[in-house]
Amino acid sequence: MRVEYRYCPACGAALGERRIEGRSRPACPRCDFVAWGGPQVAVALLATDAGGRLLLIRRGSGEGQEGWALPGGYVDGAEDPALGAARECREETGWEVEVGGLVGAYHVLTGDGPLVVLAYSGRRSGGAAAVTEEAPEQLWVAANEVPQLAFSSHSRAVSAWRSQISRVA
Ligand SMILES: [Zn+2]
């Protein structure tokens, strides 16, 4: 579940409400803290090899477990999301990927609150296949052979990516 602040994480005072730009927000009566409640940001990577095949992982844990998905995860703190996509891919699959352009941004409402998924294209540039707890299995598939994916945002990203590559070809 999404964590709702009850106390100020900056000074520890019990939060009250403050009206800001016409909307009521949980806010600290003692300092400047406001719980804005914005979405979390995650990334997904559409990594291809020299033959144009797409990298998929089988999810080893968490939401979508057992299903196929793109490599990806939550952006870490101040990290550039594009670098986060490369990092998640390296951690999950062992592959180094040169991240290219943004394929799309997808808004998802999850049990943990709103989420924005940024999907990037990328090209395999090095590394070697590694089996990890997060991704016990990996698969390189042709664009027209992508199986059902565990997340709607990933399915939408694959559709957008397919239409981008078919325009180039
Ligand atoms: Zn405070």
PDB file of C-alpha atoms and ligand atoms in Angstrom:
ATOM      1  CA  MET A   1       0.000   0.000   0.000  1.00  0.00           C
ATOM      2  CA  ARG A   2       1.048   3.568  -0.575  1.00  0.00           C
ATOM      3  CA  VAL A   3       2.431   5.115   2.594  1.00  0.00           C
ATOM      4  CA  GLU A   4       0.584   8.234   3.727  1.00  0.00           C
ATOM      5  CA  TYR A   5       2.567  10.661   5.860  1.00  0.00           C
ATOM      6  CA  ARG A   6       1.082  11.296   9.306  1.00  0.00           C
ATOM      7  CA  TYR A   7       4.092  13.077  10.783  1.00  0.00           C
ATOM      8  CA  CYS A   8       6.444  15.566   9.223  1.00  0.00           C
ATOM      9  CA  PRO A   9       9.560  13.687   7.986  1.00  0.00           C
ATOM     10  CA  ALA A  10      11.573  16.891   8.439  1.00  0.00           C
ATOM     11  CA  CYS A  11      10.665  17.935  12.011  1.00  0.00           C
ATOM     12  CA  GLY A  12       8.375  15.235  13.437  1.00  0.00           C
ATOM     13  CA  ALA A  13       5.280  17.410  14.051  1.00  0.00           C
ATOM     14  CA  ALA A  14       1.854  15.867  13.380  1.00  0.00           C
ATOM     15  CA  LEU A  15       0.735  16.935   9.913  1.00  0.00           C
ATOM     16  CA  GLY A  16      -2.292  19.134   9.366  1.00  0.00           C
ATOM     17  CA  GLU A  17      -3.850  20.384   6.140  1.00  0.00           C
ATOM     18  CA  ARG A  18      -2.819  23.404   4.109  1.00  0.00           C
ATOM     19  CA  ARG A  19      -4.705  24.867   1.170  1.00  0.00           C
ATOM     20  CA  ILE A  20      -2.301  25.429  -1.717  1.00  0.00           C
ATOM     21  CA  GLU A  21      -3.462  26.604  -5.150  1.00  0.00           C
ATOM     22  CA  GLY A  22      -7.021  25.602  -4.338  1.00  0.00           C
ATOM     23  CA  ARG A  23      -6.218  22.089  -3.120  1.00  0.00           C
ATOM     24  CA  SER A  24      -5.910  20.757   0.394  1.00  0.00           C
ATOM     25  CA  ARG A  25      -2.571  19.014   1.056  1.00  0.00           C
ATOM     26  CA  PRO A  26      -1.157  17.286   4.123  1.00  0.00           C
ATOM     27  CA  ALA A  27       1.363  19.801   5.420  1.00  0.00           C
ATOM     28  CA  CYS A  28       3.438  20.546   8.490  1.00  0.00           C
ATOM     29  CA  PRO A  29       2.120  23.288  10.812  1.00  0.00           C
ATOM     30  CA  ARG A  30       5.668  23.920  12.119  1.00  0.00           C
ATOM     31  CA  CYS A  31       7.907  23.934   9.026  1.00  0.00           C
ATOM     32  CA  ASP A  32       7.613  24.152   5.221  1.00  0.00           C
ATOM     33  CA  PHE A  33       7.062  20.440   4.513  1.00  0.00           C
ATOM     34  CA  VAL A  34       4.145  19.574   2.208  1.00  0.00           C
ATOM     35  CA  ALA A  35       3.257  15.997   1.213  1.00  0.00           C
ATOM     36  CA  TRP A  36       2.640  16.688  -2.475  1.00  0.00           C
ATOM     37  CA  GLY A  37       1.588  13.121  -3.230  1.00  0.00           C
ATOM     38  CA  GLY A  38       3.021  13.082  -6.751  1.00  0.00           C
ATOM     39  CA  PRO A  39       3.470   9.868  -8.717  1.00  0.00           C
ATOM     40  CA  GLN A  40       6.435   7.570  -8.426  1.00  0.00           C
ATOM     41  CA  VAL A  41       8.629   7.236 -11.486  1.00  0.00           C
ATOM     42  CA  ALA A  42       9.687   3.907 -12.944  1.00  0.00           C
ATOM     43  CA  VAL A  43      11.588   3.035 -16.100  1.00  0.00           C
ATOM     44  CA  ALA A  44      11.409   0.219 -18.628  1.00  0.00           C
ATOM     45  CA  LEU A  45      13.971  -0.566 -21.281  1.00  0.00           C
ATOM     46  CA  LEU A  46      13.345  -1.836 -24.818  1.00  0.00           C
ATOM     47  CA  ALA A  47      16.823  -3.233 -25.398  1.00  0.00           C
ATOM     48  CA  THR A  48      17.617  -4.809 -28.734  1.00  0.00           C
ATOM     49  CA  ASP A  49      20.556  -6.866 -29.984  1.00  0.00           C
ATOM     50  CA  ALA A  50      22.280  -6.505 -33.370  1.00  0.00           C
ATOM     51  CA  GLY A  51      19.520  -8.611 -34.962  1.00  0.00           C
ATOM     52  CA  GLY A  52      16.782  -6.314 -33.653  1.00  0.00           C
ATOM     53  CA  ARG A  53      15.506  -8.815 -31.120  1.00  0.00           C
ATOM     54  CA  LEU A  54      14.000  -7.465 -27.901  1.00  0.00           C
ATOM     55  CA  LEU A  55      15.202  -8.417 -24.411  1.00  0.00           C
ATOM     56  CA  LEU A  56      12.538  -9.751 -22.021  1.00  0.00           C
ATOM     57  CA  ILE A  57      12.859 -11.091 -18.501  1.00  0.00           C
ATOM     58  CA  ARG A  58      10.729 -13.440 -16.485  1.00  0.00           C
ATOM     59  CA  ARG A  59       9.862 -11.661 -13.256  1.00  0.00           C
ATOM     60  CA  GLY A  60      11.352 -13.531 -10.303  1.00  0.00           C
ATOM     61  CA  SER A  61       9.542 -11.647  -7.545  1.00  0.00           C
ATOM     62  CA  GLY A  62       7.071  -8.917  -6.701  1.00  0.00           C
ATOM     63  CA  GLU A  63       4.197  -7.753  -8.826  1.00  0.00           C
ATOM     64  CA  GLY A  64       3.855  -9.622 -12.095  1.00  0.00           C
ATOM     65  CA  GLN A  65       5.903 -12.545 -10.745  1.00  0.00           C
ATOM     66  CA  GLU A  66       6.339 -15.375 -13.267  1.00  0.00           C
ATOM     67  CA  GLY A  67       5.205 -13.106 -16.101  1.00  0.00           C
ATOM     68  CA  TRP A  68       7.332 -11.718 -18.920  1.00  0.00           C
ATOM     69  CA  ALA A  69       8.339  -8.079 -18.708  1.00  0.00           C
ATOM     70  CA  LEU A  70      10.841  -5.539 -19.936  1.00  0.00           C
ATOM     71  CA  PRO A  71      13.870  -4.927 -17.721  1.00  0.00           C
ATOM     72  CA  GLY A  72      13.248  -1.942 -15.482  1.00  0.00           C
ATOM     73  CA  GLY A  73      12.272  -0.664 -12.068  1.00  0.00           C
ATOM     74  CA  TYR A  74      12.045   2.426  -9.926  1.00  0.00           C
ATOM     75  CA  VAL A  75      14.246   5.427 -10.512  1.00  0.00           C
ATOM     76  CA  ASP A  76      16.683   5.822  -7.639  1.00  0.00           C
ATOM     77  CA  GLY A  77      16.701   9.232  -5.911  1.00  0.00           C
ATOM     78  CA  ALA A  78      18.326  11.906  -8.075  1.00  0.00           C
ATOM     79  CA  GLU A  79      19.282   9.426 -10.815  1.00  0.00           C
ATOM     80  CA  ASP A  80      18.632  10.372 -14.463  1.00  0.00           C
ATOM     81  CA  PRO A  81      15.822   8.011 -15.544  1.00  0.00           C
ATOM     82  CA  ALA A  82      17.708   7.004 -18.715  1.00  0.00           C
ATOM     83  CA  LEU A  83      20.695   5.966 -16.606  1.00  0.00           C
ATOM     84  CA  GLY A  84      18.292   4.206 -14.238  1.00  0.00           C
ATOM     85  CA  ALA A  85      16.997   2.142 -17.154  1.00  0.00           C
ATOM     86  CA  ALA A  86      20.547   1.065 -18.041  1.00  0.00           C
ATOM     87  CA  ARG A  87      21.322   0.292 -14.388  1.00  0.00           C
ATOM     88  CA  GLU A  88      18.189  -1.811 -13.893  1.00  0.00           C
ATOM     89  CA  CYS A  89      18.947  -3.749 -17.063  1.00  0.00           C
ATOM     90  CA  ARG A  90      22.550  -4.395 -15.980  1.00  0.00           C
ATOM     91  CA  GLU A  91      21.436  -5.489 -12.483  1.00  0.00           C
ATOM     92  CA  GLU A  92      18.655  -7.746 -13.731  1.00  0.00           C
ATOM     93  CA  THR A  93      20.194  -9.303 -16.846  1.00  0.00           C
ATOM     94  CA  GLY A  94      23.959  -8.662 -16.923  1.00  0.00           C
ATOM     95  CA  TRP A  95      23.700  -6.778 -20.224  1.00  0.00           C
ATOM     96  CA  GLU A  96      25.147  -3.334 -20.810  1.00  0.00           C
ATOM     97  CA  VAL A  97      22.850  -1.222 -22.943  1.00  0.00           C
ATOM     98  CA  GLU A  98      23.385   2.124 -24.600  1.00  0.00           C
ATOM     99  CA  VAL A  99      20.126   3.920 -23.913  1.00  0.00           C
ATOM    100  CA  GLY A 100      18.565   5.753 -26.854  1.00  0.00           C
ATOM    101  CA  GLY A 101      15.404   7.805 -27.116  1.00  0.00           C
ATOM    102  CA  LEU A 102      12.227   7.879 -25.074  1.00  0.00           C
ATOM    103  CA  VAL A 103       9.623   5.531 -26.555  1.00  0.00           C
ATOM    104  CA  GLY A 104       6.775   6.764 -24.391  1.00  0.00           C
ATOM    105  CA  ALA A 105       5.506   7.759 -20.932  1.00  0.00           C
ATOM    106  CA  TYR A 106       2.722   5.691 -19.408  1.00  0.00           C
ATOM    107  CA  HIS A 107       0.490   6.594 -16.485  1.00  0.00           C
ATOM    108  CA  VAL A 108      -0.585   3.679 -14.284  1.00  0.00           C
ATOM    109  CA  LEU A 109      -2.723   3.540 -11.139  1.00  0.00           C
ATOM    110  CA  THR A 110      -1.344   0.797  -8.898  1.00  0.00           C
ATOM    111  CA  GLY A 111      -2.202  -0.434  -5.405  1.00  0.00           C
ATOM    112  CA  ASP A 112       0.805   1.585  -4.261  1.00  0.00           C
ATOM    113  CA  GLY A 113      -0.474   4.800  -5.814  1.00  0.00           C
ATOM    114  CA  PRO A 114       0.066   6.572  -9.121  1.00  0.00           C
ATOM    115  CA  LEU A 115       3.069   5.646 -11.208  1.00  0.00           C
ATOM    116  CA  VAL A 116       4.612   7.102 -14.365  1.00  0.00           C
ATOM    117  CA  VAL A 117       6.606   4.595 -16.416  1.00  0.00           C
ATOM    118  CA  LEU A 118       9.186   6.056 -18.818  1.00  0.00           C
ATOM    119  CA  ALA A 119      10.089   3.559 -21.541  1.00  0.00           C
ATOM    120  CA  TYR A 120      13.376   3.957 -23.427  1.00  0.00           C
ATOM    121  CA  SER A 121      14.825   2.202 -26.420  1.00  0.00           C
ATOM    122  CA  GLY A 122      18.393   0.932 -26.221  1.00  0.00           C
ATOM    123  CA  ARG A 123      21.033  -1.195 -27.929  1.00  0.00           C
ATOM    124  CA  ARG A 124      23.009  -3.985 -26.334  1.00  0.00           C
ATOM    125  CA  SER A 125      26.596  -2.758 -26.074  1.00  0.00           C
ATOM    126  CA  GLY A 126      28.344  -5.326 -23.863  1.00  0.00           C
ATOM    127  CA  GLY A 127      28.087  -7.536 -20.832  1.00  0.00           C
ATOM    128  CA  ALA A 128      26.968 -11.152 -20.670  1.00  0.00           C
ATOM    129  CA  ALA A 129      23.752 -12.909 -19.715  1.00  0.00           C
ATOM    130  CA  ALA A 130      23.391 -13.261 -15.939  1.00  0.00           C
ATOM    131  CA  VAL A 131      20.668 -15.127 -14.092  1.00  0.00           C
ATOM    132  CA  THR A 132      19.445 -13.098 -11.138  1.00  0.00           C
ATOM    133  CA  GLU A 133      16.796 -13.423  -8.468  1.00  0.00           C
ATOM    134  CA  GLU A 134      14.882 -10.569 -10.077  1.00  0.00           C
ATOM    135  CA  ALA A 135      15.080 -12.194 -13.510  1.00  0.00           C
ATOM    136  CA  PRO A 136      15.608 -15.966 -13.348  1.00  0.00           C
ATOM    137  CA  GLU A 137      15.061 -16.274 -17.089  1.00  0.00           C
ATOM    138  CA  GLN A 138      15.700 -13.994 -20.061  1.00  0.00           C
ATOM    139  CA  LEU A 139      14.688 -14.148 -23.667  1.00  0.00           C
ATOM    140  CA  TRP A 140      15.567 -12.293 -26.886  1.00  0.00           C
ATOM    141  CA  VAL A 141      12.490 -12.207 -29.136  1.00  0.00           C
ATOM    142  CA  ALA A 142      11.638 -10.847 -32.556  1.00  0.00           C
ATOM    143  CA  ALA A 143       9.366  -7.778 -32.540  1.00  0.00           C
ATOM    144  CA  ASN A 144       6.426  -9.828 -33.828  1.00  0.00           C
ATOM    145  CA  GLU A 145       6.941 -12.668 -31.319  1.00  0.00           C
ATOM    146  CA  VAL A 146       6.623 -10.772 -28.036  1.00  0.00           C
ATOM    147  CA  PRO A 147       4.504 -12.835 -25.618  1.00  0.00           C
ATOM    148  CA  GLN A 148       1.838 -11.453 -23.261  1.00  0.00           C
ATOM    149  CA  LEU A 149       3.551  -9.136 -20.769  1.00  0.00           C
ATOM    150  CA  ALA A 150       2.804  -8.786 -17.053  1.00  0.00           C
ATOM    151  CA  PHE A 151       2.320  -4.997 -17.115  1.00  0.00           C
ATOM    152  CA  SER A 152      -0.016  -2.935 -19.278  1.00  0.00           C
ATOM    153  CA  SER A 153       2.550  -0.113 -19.426  1.00  0.00           C
ATOM    154  CA  HIS A 154       5.114  -2.522 -20.910  1.00  0.00           C
ATOM    155  CA  SER A 155       2.591  -3.817 -23.477  1.00  0.00           C
ATOM    156  CA  ARG A 156       1.802  -0.252 -24.511  1.00  0.00           C
ATOM    157  CA  ALA A 157       5.520   0.549 -24.754  1.00  0.00           C
ATOM    158  CA  VAL A 158       6.121  -2.490 -26.978  1.00  0.00           C
ATOM    159  CA  SER A 159       3.253  -1.421 -29.280  1.00  0.00           C
ATOM    160  CA  ALA A 160       4.686   2.084 -29.582  1.00  0.00           C
ATOM    161  CA  TRP A 161       8.192   0.704 -30.162  1.00  0.00           C
ATOM    162  CA  ARG A 162       6.915  -1.662 -32.887  1.00  0.00           C
ATOM    163  CA  SER A 163       5.248   1.161 -34.771  1.00  0.00           C
ATOM    164  CA  GLN A 164       8.428   3.275 -34.446  1.00  0.00           C
ATOM    165  CA  ILE A 165      10.662   0.545 -35.911  1.00  0.00           C
ATOM    166  CA  SER A 166       8.196  -0.284 -38.690  1.00  0.00           C
ATOM    167  CA  ARG A 167       8.245   3.374 -39.742  1.00  0.00           C
ATOM    168  CA  VAL A 168      12.049   3.310 -39.896  1.00  0.00           C
ATOM    169  CA  ALA A 169      12.209  -0.007 -41.811  1.00  0.00           C
TER     170      ALA A 169
HETATM  171 ZN    ZN B   1       7.807  19.913   9.857  1.00  0.00          ZN
END
